[in-house]
PDB file of C-alpha atoms in Angstrom:
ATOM      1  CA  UNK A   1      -6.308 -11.715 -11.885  1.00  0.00           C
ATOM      2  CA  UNK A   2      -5.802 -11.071  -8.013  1.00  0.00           C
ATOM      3  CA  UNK A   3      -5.412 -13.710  -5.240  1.00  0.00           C
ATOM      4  CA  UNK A   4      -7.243 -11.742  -2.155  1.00  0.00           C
ATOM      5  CA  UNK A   5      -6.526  -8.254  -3.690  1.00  0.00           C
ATOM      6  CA  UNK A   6      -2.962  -8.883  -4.765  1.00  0.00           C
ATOM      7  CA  UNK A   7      -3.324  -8.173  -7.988  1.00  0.00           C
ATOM      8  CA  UNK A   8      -1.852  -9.336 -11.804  1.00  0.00           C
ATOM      9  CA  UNK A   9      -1.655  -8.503 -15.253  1.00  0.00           C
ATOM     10  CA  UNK A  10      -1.060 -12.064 -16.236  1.00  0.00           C
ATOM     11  CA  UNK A  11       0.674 -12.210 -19.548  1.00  0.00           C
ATOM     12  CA  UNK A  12       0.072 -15.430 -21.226  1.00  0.00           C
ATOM     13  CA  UNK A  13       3.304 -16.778 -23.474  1.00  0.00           C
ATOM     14  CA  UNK A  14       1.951 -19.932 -24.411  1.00  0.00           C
ATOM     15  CA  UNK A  15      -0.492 -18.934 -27.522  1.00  0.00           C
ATOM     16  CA  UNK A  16       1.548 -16.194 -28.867  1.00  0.00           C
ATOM     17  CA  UNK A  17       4.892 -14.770 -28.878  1.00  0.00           C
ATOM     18  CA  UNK A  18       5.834 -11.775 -25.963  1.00  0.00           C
ATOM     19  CA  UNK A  19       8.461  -8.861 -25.611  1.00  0.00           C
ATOM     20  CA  UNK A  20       8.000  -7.437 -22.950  1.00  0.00           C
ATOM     21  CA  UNK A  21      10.975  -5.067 -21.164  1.00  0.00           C
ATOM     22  CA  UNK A  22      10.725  -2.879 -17.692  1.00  0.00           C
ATOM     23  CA  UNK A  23       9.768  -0.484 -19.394  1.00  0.00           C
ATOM     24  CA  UNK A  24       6.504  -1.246 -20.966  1.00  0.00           C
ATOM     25  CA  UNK A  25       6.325  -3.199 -17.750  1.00  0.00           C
ATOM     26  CA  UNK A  26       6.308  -0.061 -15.650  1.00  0.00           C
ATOM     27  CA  UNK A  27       3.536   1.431 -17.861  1.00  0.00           C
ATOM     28  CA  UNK A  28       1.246  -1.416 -18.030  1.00  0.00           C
ATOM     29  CA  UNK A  29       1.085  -1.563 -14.175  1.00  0.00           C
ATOM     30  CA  UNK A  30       0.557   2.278 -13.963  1.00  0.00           C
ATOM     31  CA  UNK A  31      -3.023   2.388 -12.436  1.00  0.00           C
ATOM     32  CA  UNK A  32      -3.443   6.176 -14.219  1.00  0.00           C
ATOM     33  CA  UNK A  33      -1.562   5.711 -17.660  1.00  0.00           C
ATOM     34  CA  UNK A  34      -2.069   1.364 -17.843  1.00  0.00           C
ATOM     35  CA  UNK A  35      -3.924  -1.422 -16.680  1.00  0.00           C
ATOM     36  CA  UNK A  36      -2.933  -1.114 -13.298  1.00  0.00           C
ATOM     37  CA  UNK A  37      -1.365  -4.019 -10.784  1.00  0.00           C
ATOM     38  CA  UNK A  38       1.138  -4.728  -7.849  1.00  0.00           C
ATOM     39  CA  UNK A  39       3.160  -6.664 -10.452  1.00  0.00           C
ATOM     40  CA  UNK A  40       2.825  -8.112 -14.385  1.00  0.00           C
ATOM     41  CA  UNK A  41       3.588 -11.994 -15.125  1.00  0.00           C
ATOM     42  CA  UNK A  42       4.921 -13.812 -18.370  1.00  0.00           C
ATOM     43  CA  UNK A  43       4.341 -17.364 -18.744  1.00  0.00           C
ATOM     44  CA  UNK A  44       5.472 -18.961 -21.187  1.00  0.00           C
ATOM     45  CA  UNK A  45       5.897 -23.165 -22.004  1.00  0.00           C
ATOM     46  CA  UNK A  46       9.610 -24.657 -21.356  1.00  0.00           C
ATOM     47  CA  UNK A  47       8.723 -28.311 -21.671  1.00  0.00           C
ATOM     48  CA  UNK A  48       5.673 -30.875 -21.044  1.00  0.00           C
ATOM     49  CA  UNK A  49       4.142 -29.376 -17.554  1.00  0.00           C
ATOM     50  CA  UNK A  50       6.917 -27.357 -16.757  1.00  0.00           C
ATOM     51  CA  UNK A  51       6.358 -23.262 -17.555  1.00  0.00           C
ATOM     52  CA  UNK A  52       9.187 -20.465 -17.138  1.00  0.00           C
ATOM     53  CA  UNK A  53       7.387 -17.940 -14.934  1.00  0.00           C
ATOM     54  CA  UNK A  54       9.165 -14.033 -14.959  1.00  0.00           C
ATOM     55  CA  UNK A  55       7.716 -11.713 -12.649  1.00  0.00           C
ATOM     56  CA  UNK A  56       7.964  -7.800 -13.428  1.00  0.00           C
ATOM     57  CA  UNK A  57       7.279  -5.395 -10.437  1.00  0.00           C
ATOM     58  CA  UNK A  58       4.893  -2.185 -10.581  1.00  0.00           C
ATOM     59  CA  UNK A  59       8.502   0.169 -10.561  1.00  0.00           C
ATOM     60  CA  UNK A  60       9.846  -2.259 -13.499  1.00  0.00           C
ATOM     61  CA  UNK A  61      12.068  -4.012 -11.657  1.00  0.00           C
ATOM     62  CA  UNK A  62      11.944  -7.948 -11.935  1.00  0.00           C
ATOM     63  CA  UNK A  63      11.459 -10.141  -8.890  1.00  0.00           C
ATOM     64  CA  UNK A  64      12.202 -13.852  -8.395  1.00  0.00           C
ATOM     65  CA  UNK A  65       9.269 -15.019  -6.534  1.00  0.00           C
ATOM     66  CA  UNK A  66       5.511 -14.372  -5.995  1.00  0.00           C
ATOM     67  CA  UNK A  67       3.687 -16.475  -3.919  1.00  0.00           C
ATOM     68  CA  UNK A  68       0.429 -14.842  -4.798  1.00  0.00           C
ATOM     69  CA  UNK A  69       0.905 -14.918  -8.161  1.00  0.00           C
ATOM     70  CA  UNK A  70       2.217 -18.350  -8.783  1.00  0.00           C
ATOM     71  CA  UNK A  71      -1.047 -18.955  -8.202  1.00  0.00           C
ATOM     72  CA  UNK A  72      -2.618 -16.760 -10.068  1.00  0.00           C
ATOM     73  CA  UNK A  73      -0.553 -18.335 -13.228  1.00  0.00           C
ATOM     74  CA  UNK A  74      -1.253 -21.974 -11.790  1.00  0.00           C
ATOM     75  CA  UNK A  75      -4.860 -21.136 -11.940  1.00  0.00           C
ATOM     76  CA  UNK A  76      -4.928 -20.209 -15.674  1.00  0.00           C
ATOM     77  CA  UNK A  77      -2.740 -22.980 -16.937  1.00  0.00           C
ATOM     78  CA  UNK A  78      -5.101 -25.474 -15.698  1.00  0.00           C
ATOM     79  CA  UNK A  79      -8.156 -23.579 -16.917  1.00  0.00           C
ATOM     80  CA  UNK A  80      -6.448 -23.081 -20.523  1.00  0.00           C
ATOM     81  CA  UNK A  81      -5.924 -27.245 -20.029  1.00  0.00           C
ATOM     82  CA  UNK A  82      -2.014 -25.995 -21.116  1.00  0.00           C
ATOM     83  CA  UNK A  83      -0.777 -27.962 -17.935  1.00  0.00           C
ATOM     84  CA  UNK A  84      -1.770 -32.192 -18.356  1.00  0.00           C
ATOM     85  CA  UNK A  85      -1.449 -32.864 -14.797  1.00  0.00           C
ATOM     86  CA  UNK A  86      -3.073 -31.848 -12.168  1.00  0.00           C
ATOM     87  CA  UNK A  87       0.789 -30.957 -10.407  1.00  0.00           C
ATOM     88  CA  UNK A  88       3.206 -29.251 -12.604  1.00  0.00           C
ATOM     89  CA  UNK A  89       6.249 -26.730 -12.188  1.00  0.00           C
ATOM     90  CA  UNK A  90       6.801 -23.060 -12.539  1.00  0.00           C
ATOM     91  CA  UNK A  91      10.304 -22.002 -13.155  1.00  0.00           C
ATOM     92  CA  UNK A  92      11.748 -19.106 -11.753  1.00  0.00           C
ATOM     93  CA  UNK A  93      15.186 -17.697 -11.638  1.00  0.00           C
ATOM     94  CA  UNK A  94      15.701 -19.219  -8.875  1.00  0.00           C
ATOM     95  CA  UNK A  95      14.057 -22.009  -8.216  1.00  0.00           C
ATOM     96  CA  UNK A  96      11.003 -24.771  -9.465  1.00  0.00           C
ATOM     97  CA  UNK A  97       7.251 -24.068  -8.009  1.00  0.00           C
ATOM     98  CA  UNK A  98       5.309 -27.155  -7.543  1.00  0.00           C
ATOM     99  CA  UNK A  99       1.426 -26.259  -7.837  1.00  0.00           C
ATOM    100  CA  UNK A 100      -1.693 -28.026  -7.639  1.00  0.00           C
ATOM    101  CA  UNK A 101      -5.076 -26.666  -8.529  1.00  0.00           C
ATOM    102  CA  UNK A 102      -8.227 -28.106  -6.628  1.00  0.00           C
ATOM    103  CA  UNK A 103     -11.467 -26.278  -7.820  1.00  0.00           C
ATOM    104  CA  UNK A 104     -11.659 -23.000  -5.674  1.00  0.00           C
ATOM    105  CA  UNK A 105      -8.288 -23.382  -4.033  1.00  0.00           C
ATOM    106  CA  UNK A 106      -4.047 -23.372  -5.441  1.00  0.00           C
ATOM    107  CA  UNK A 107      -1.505 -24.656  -3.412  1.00  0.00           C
ATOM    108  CA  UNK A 108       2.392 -23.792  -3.918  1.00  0.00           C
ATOM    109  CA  UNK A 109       5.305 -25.486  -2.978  1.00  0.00           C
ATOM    110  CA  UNK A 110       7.585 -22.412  -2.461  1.00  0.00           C
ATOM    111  CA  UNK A 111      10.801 -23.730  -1.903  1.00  0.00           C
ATOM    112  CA  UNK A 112      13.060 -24.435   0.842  1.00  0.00           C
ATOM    113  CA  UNK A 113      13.968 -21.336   2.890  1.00  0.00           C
ATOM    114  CA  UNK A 114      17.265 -19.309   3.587  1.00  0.00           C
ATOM    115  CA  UNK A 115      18.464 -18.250   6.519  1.00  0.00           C
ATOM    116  CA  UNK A 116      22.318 -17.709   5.180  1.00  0.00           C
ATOM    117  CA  UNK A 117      22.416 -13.902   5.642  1.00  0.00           C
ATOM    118  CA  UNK A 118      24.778 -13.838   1.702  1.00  0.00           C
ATOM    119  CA  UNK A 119      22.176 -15.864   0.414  1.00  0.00           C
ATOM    120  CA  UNK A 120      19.405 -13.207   1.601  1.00  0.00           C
ATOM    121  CA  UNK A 121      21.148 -11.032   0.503  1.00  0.00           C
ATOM    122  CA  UNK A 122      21.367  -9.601   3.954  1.00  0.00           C
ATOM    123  CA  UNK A 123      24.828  -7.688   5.513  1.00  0.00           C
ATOM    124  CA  UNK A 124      25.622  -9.707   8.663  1.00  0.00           C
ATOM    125  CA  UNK A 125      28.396 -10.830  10.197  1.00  0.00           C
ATOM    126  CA  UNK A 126      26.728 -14.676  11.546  1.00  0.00           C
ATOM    127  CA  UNK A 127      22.827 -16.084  10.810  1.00  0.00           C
ATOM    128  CA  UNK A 128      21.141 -14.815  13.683  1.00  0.00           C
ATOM    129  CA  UNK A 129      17.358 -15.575  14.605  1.00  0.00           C
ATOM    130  CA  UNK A 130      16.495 -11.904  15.386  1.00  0.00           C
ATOM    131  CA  UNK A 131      18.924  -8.980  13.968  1.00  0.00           C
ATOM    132  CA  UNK A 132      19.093  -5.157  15.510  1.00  0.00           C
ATOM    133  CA  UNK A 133      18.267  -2.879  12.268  1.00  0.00           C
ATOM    134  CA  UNK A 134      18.659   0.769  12.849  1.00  0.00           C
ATOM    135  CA  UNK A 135      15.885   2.592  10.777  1.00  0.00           C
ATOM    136  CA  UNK A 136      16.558   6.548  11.392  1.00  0.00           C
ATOM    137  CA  UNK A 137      16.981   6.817  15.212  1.00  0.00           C
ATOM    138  CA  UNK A 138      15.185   3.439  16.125  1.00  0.00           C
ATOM    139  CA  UNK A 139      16.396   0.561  16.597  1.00  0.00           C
ATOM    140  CA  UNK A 140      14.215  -2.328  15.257  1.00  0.00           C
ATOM    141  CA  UNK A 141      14.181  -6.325  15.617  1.00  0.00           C
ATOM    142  CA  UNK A 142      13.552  -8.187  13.102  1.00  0.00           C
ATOM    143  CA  UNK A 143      13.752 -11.783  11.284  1.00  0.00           C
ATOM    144  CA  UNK A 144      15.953 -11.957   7.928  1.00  0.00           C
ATOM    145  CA  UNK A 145      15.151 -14.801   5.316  1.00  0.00           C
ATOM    146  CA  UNK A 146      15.058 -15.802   1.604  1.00  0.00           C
ATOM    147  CA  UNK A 147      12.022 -17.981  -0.025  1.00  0.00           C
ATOM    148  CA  UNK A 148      13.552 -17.039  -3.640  1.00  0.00           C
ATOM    149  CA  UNK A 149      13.601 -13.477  -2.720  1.00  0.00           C
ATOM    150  CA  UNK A 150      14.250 -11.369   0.766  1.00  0.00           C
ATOM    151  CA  UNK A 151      12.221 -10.618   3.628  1.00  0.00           C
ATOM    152  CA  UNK A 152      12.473  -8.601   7.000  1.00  0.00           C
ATOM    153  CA  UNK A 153       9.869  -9.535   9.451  1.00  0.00           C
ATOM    154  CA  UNK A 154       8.908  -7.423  12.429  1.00  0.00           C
ATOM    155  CA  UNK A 155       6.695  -8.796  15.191  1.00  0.00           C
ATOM    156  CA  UNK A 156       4.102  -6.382  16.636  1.00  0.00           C
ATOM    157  CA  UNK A 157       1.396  -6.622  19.583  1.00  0.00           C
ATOM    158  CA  UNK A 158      -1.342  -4.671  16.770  1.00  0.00           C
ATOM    159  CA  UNK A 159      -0.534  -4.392  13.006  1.00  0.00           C
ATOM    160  CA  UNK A 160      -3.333  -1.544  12.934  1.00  0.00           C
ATOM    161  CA  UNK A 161      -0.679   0.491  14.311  1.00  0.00           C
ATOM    162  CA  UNK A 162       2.009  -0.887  12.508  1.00  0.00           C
ATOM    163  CA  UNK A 163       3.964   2.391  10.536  1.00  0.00           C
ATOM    164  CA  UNK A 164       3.879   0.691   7.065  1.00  0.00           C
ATOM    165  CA  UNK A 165       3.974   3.990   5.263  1.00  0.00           C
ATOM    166  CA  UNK A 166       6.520   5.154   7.015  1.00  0.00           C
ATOM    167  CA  UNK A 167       9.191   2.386   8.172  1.00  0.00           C
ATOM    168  CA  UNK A 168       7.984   0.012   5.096  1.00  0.00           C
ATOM    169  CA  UNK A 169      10.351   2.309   2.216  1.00  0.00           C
ATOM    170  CA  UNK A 170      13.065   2.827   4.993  1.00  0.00           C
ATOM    171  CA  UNK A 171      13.597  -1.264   5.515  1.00  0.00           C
ATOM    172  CA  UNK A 172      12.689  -2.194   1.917  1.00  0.00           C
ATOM    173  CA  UNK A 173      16.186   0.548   0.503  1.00  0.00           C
ATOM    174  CA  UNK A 174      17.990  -0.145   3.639  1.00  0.00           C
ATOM    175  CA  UNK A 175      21.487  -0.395   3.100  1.00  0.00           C
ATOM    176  CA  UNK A 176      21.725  -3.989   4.855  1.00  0.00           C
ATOM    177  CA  UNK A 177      19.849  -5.496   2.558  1.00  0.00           C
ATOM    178  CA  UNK A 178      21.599  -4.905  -1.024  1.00  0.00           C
ATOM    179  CA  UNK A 179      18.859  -6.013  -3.306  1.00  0.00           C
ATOM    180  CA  UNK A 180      16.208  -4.365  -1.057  1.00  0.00           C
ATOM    181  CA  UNK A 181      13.366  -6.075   0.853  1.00  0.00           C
ATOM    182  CA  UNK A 182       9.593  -7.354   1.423  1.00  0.00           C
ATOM    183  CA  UNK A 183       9.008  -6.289   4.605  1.00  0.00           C
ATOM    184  CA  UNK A 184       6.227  -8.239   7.021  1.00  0.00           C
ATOM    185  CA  UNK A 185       4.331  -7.044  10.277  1.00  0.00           C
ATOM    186  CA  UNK A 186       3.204  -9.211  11.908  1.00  0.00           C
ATOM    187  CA  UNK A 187       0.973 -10.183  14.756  1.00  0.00           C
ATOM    188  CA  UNK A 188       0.342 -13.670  16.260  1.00  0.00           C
ATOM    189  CA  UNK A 189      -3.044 -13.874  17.646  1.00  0.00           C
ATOM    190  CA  UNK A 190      -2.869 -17.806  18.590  1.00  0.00           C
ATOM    191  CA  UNK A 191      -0.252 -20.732  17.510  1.00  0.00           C
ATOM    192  CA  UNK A 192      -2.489 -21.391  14.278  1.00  0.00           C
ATOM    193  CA  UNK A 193      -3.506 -17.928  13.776  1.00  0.00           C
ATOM    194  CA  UNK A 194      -1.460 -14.472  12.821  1.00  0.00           C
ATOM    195  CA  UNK A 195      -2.359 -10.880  10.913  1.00  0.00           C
ATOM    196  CA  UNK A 196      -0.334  -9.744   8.350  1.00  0.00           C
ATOM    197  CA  UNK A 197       0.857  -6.142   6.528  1.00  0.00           C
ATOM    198  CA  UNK A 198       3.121  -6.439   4.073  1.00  0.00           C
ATOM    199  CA  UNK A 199       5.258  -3.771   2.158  1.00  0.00           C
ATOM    200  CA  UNK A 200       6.333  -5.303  -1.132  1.00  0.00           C
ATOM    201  CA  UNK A 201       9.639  -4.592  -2.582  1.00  0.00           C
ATOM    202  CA  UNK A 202       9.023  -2.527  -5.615  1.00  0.00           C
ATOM    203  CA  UNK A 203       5.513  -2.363  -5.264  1.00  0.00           C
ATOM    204  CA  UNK A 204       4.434  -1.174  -1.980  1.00  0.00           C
ATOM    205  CA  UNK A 205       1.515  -1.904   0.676  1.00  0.00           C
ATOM    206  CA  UNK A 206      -0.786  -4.620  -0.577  1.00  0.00           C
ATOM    207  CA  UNK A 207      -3.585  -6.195   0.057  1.00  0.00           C
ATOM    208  CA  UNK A 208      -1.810  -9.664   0.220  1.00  0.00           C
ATOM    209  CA  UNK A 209       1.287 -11.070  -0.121  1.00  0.00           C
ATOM    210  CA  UNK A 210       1.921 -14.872  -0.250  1.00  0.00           C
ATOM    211  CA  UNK A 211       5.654 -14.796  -0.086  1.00  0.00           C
ATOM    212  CA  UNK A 212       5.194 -12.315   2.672  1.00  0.00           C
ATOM    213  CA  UNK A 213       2.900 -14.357   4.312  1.00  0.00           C
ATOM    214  CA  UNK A 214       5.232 -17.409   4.206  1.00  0.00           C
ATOM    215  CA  UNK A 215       8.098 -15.904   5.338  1.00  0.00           C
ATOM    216  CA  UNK A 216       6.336 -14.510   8.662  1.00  0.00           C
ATOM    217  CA  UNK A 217       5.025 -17.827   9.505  1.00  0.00           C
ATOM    218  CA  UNK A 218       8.702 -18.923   9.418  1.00  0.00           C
ATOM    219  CA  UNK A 219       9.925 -16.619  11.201  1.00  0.00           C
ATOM    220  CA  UNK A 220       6.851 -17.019  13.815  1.00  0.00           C
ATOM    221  CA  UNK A 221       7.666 -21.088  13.782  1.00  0.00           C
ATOM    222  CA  UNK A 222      11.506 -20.173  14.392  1.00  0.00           C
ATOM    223  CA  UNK A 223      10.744 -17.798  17.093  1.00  0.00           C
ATOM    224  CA  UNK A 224       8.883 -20.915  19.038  1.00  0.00           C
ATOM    225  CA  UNK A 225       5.391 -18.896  18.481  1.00  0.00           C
ATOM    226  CA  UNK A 226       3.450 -20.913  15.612  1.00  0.00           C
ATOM    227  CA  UNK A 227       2.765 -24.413  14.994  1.00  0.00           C
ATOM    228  CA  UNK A 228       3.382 -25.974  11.610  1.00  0.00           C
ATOM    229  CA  UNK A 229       0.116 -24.930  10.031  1.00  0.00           C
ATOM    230  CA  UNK A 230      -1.011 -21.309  10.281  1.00  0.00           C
ATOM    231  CA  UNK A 231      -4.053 -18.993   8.933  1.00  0.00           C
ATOM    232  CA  UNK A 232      -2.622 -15.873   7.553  1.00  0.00           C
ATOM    233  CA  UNK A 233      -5.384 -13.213   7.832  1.00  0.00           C
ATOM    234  CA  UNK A 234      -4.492 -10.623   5.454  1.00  0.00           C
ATOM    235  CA  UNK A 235      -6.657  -7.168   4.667  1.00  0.00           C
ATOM    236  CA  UNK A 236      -8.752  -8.691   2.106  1.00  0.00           C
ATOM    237  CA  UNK A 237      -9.281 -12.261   3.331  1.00  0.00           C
ATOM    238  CA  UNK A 238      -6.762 -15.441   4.342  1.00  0.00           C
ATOM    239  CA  UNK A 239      -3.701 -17.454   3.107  1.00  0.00           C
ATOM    240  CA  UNK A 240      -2.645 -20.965   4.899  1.00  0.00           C
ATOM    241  CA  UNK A 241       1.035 -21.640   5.370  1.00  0.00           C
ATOM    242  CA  UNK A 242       2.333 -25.077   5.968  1.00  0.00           C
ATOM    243  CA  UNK A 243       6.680 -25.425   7.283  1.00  0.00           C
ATOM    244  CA  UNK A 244       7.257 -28.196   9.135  1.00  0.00           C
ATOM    245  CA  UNK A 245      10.771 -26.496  10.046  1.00  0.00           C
ATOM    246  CA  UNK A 246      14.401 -26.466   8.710  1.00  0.00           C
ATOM    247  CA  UNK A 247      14.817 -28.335   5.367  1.00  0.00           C
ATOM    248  CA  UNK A 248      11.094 -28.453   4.293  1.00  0.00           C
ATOM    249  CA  UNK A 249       9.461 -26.691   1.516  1.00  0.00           C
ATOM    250  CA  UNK A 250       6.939 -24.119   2.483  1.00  0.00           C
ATOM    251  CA  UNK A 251       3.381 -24.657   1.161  1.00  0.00           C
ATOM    252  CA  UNK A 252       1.495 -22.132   0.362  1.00  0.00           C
ATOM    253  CA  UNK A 253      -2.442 -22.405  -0.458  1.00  0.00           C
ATOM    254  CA  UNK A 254      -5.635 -19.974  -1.357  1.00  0.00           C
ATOM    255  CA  UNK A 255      -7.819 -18.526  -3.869  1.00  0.00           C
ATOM    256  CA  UNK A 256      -7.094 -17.236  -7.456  1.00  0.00           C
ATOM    257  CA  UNK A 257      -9.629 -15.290  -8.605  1.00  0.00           C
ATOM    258  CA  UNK A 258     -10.121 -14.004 -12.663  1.00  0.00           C
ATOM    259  CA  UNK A 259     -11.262 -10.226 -12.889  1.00  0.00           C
ATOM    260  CA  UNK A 260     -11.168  -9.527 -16.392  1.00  0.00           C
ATOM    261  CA  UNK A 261      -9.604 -10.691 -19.992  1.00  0.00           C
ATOM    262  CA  UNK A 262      -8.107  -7.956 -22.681  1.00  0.00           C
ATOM    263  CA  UNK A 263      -5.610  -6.456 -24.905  1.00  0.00           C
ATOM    264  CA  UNK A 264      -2.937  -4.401 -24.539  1.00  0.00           C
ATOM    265  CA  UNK A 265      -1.830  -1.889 -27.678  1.00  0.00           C
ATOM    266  CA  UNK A 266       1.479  -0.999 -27.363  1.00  0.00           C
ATOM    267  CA  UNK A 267       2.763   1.752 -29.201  1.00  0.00           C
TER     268      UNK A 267
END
């Protein structure tokens, strides 16, 4: 599945029983060797319309949140008719997703966001709205939150220049943020609309990111430069945030798209 290019192996739980471990994780989303994705998701039942949810990133690592593919998983719970209700949870690690599917579109209570720089994780001294990061011999600003997992956002005047490639690894491993970092660039074209790069923690540059694309509209509200409902243009289409500011959940809502159903032979 993919939700504008941000793509899944989505691993369903529910109809049979799954092992899965980093390792076979890591192959699966090797675009050469396996199947090929930005990350691999296991679904699995925990009670009437609530479903543990455990994300596995392309390098095998396991992440905590996924906006995009959330989703992606809400989409094919309601299709499969294995969620009664048109709202029902995801369980994460960390915290419960609240999703409703409406034909073409999936919207996603995220949680409520973090600004705590432990909670990030994220080494400062005080919660600041915009910290100094030194990346090699420049010195960048940027906004430091948590929706269930961390995020670095850096405000540019044209993400067509922004140096993903090249700043994206450097912030993600920085050594101020312990458990690494998403990292967003981002550029605010009017109060309801912004364009968005993101470079996802274990995964890379992707087409979209709907954590990503949360946490820059918070950090675009915070900043005084967004009103409470944005348009996220991404590369391969849009995402629409919703924060109505500290103490809300953060709504996200777009497409989940099917590409292709199969089976996986593991040796």
């Amino acid at each position: 599945m993919h939700a504008l290019g941000n793509d899944f192996v989505v691993i369903d739980g529910i109809s049979q029983s799954v092992s899965l471990d980093p390792t076979q994780a890591k192959t699966i989303a090797d675009r050469h060797i396996g199947i090929g994705c930005d990350q691999i998701l296991l679904v699995n039942a925990a009670q009437a319309n609530i479903f543990e949810f455990r994300i596995f990133n392309a390098d095998g690592s396991m992440s905590s949140q996924c906006g995009n593919g959330a989703r992606c998983v809400a989409r094919l719970l309601a299709d499969r008719a294995y969620a009664s209700e048109q709202e029902f949870i995801l369980r994460t690690d960390v915290d419960d997703l609240v999703c409703t599917v409406n034909d073409s579109e999936v919207t996603v209570a995220l949680g409520i966001p973090n600004f705590d720089p432990p909670a990030i994780p994220f080494d400062a001294s005080a919660e600041q709205l915009i910290y100094d990061l030194q990346v090699g011999s420049e010195t960048m600003q940027i906004c430091a939150l948590s929706i269930g997992n961390p995020h670095a956002v850096l405000l540019l005047d044209d993400i067509a220049q922004a140096p993903v490639a090249e700043s994206g690894p450097l912030i993600e491993s920085h050594t101020r943020f312990p458990e690494k970092t998403n990292v967003g660039y981002l550029q605010v074209v009017s109060r309801q609309l912004v364009r968005l790069r993101v470079f996802e923690r274990g995964v890379g540059e992707t087409f979209a990111c709907g954590s990503g694309a949360s946490a820059a509209v918070i950090a675009g509200i915070r900043r005084g430069l967004l009103d409470a409902s944005v348009e996220v243009q991404l590369t391969a289409g849009s995402l629409f945030v919703q924060w109505h500011g500290e103490g809300s959940q953060v709504i996200l809502t777009g497409p989940a798209t099917y590409v292709y159903e199969g089976r996986w032979f593991s040796s």
